[in-house]
XYZ file of N, CA and C in Angstrom:
159
model
N 72.620 32.109 102.718
C 73.673 32.496 101.817
C 74.149 31.255 101.066
N 74.337 31.398 99.776
C 74.810 30.281 98.962
C 76.325 30.157 99.067
N 76.778 28.921 99.086
C 78.216 28.665 99.091
C 78.764 28.881 97.676
N 79.981 29.422 97.538
C 80.560 29.572 96.202
C 80.826 28.206 95.586
N 80.718 28.144 94.263
C 80.996 26.884 93.575
C 82.497 26.661 93.550
N 82.915 25.412 93.743
C 84.356 25.140 93.684
C 84.870 25.327 92.254
N 86.158 25.606 92.086
C 86.701 25.753 90.732
C 86.592 24.446 89.964
N 86.503 24.553 88.659
C 86.403 23.362 87.805
C 87.679 22.525 87.936
N 87.560 21.247 87.683
C 88.711 20.345 87.771
C 89.822 20.824 86.838
N 91.045 20.831 87.338
C 92.190 21.268 86.545
C 92.446 22.767 86.633
N 91.660 23.483 87.445
C 91.861 24.913 87.647
C 92.099 25.152 89.137
N 92.388 26.382 89.469
C 92.559 26.706 90.878
C 92.034 28.109 91.135
N 91.749 28.382 92.360
C 91.319 29.718 92.773
C 92.398 30.280 93.684
N 92.679 31.556 93.506
C 93.694 32.200 94.306
C 93.133 33.506 94.826
N 93.087 33.640 96.136
C 92.598 34.864 96.753
C 93.802 35.703 97.165
N 93.815 36.954 96.713
C 94.908 37.847 97.095
C 94.303 39.073 97.766
N 95.033 39.688 98.691
C 94.492 40.870 99.367
C 94.326 42.034 98.393
N 93.453 42.953 98.748
C 93.153 44.081 97.867
C 94.315 45.051 97.737
N 95.334 44.924 98.575
C 96.484 45.822 98.458
C 97.602 45.213 97.607
N 97.287 44.149 96.859
C 98.251 43.510 95.970
C 97.800 43.665 94.520
N 98.767 43.743 93.623
C 98.499 43.783 92.183
C 99.084 42.521 91.567
N 98.549 42.129 90.424
C 99.072 40.959 89.737
C 99.065 41.204 88.240
N 99.914 40.461 87.532
C 100.011 40.565 86.090
C 100.242 39.165 85.537
N 99.534 38.830 84.470
C 99.692 37.527 83.829
C 100.463 37.709 82.530
N 101.363 36.778 82.250
C 102.109 36.806 80.991
C 102.423 35.380 80.577
N 102.624 35.178 79.270
C 103.018 33.863 78.765
C 104.522 33.710 78.927
N 104.927 32.547 79.361
C 106.339 32.296 79.602
C 106.628 30.840 79.273
N 107.291 30.592 78.159
C 107.654 29.221 77.781
C 106.466 28.299 77.606
N 105.374 28.795 77.036
C 104.189 27.976 76.809
C 103.294 27.824 78.028
N 103.643 28.488 79.105
C 102.839 28.432 80.330
C 102.398 29.845 80.698
N 101.525 29.931 81.637
C 101.056 31.223 82.125
C 101.828 31.562 83.388
N 102.382 32.759 83.414
C 103.146 33.208 84.580
C 102.371 34.313 85.283
N 102.197 34.201 86.592
C 101.531 35.215 87.394
C 102.561 35.875 88.296
N 102.648 37.201 88.201
C 103.557 37.962 89.054
C 102.732 38.808 90.004
N 103.121 38.832 91.282
C 102.410 39.571 92.315
C 103.334 40.608 92.932
N 102.751 41.748 93.317
C 103.517 42.794 93.982
C 102.555 43.675 94.765
N 103.072 44.398 95.758
C 102.215 45.345 96.480
C 101.796 46.485 95.556
N 100.625 47.045 95.795
C 100.175 48.193 95.010
C 101.083 49.387 95.258
N 101.307 50.153 94.224
C 102.038 51.412 94.368
C 101.062 52.454 94.908
N 101.566 53.499 95.567
C 100.666 54.507 96.152
C 99.666 55.089 95.146
N 100.105 55.364 93.924
C 99.196 55.928 92.906
C 98.094 54.935 92.534
N 98.441 53.646 92.419
C 97.444 52.615 92.105
C 96.438 52.480 93.247
N 96.943 52.529 94.466
C 96.068 52.420 95.637
C 95.071 53.574 95.654
N 95.535 54.789 95.354
C 94.660 55.961 95.336
C 93.595 55.835 94.242
N 93.958 55.312 93.078
C 92.971 55.186 92.000
C 91.918 54.133 92.333
N 92.294 53.078 93.042
C 91.303 52.071 93.454
C 90.311 52.648 94.449
N 90.800 53.489 95.336
C 89.914 54.122 96.312
C 88.900 55.015 95.587
N 89.364 55.769 94.581
C 88.469 56.626 93.807
C 87.440 55.813 93.044
N 87.848 54.658 92.459
C 86.933 53.802 91.711
C 85.838 53.239 92.596
N 86.167 52.888 93.835
C 85.157 52.350 94.753
C 84.104 53.379 95.088
N 84.463 54.643 95.087
C 83.527 55.710 95.424
C 82.552 56.045 94.314
N 82.806 55.555 93.087
C 81.907 55.834 91.954
C 80.654 54.988 92.059
N 79.485 55.545 91.678
C 78.238 54.750 91.737
C 78.157 53.699 90.667
């Protein structure tokens, strides 16, 4: 198995659990990331998407 490549210099990698949602927005010239738990409807739609071929 190949090891994943590390992120490029000046970047970062962030692993979040599959039961979390995130949203990116610009805020004062920077990028803002907001995280929250999935809502029940979002969780159900992800389960349906995984079942598609």
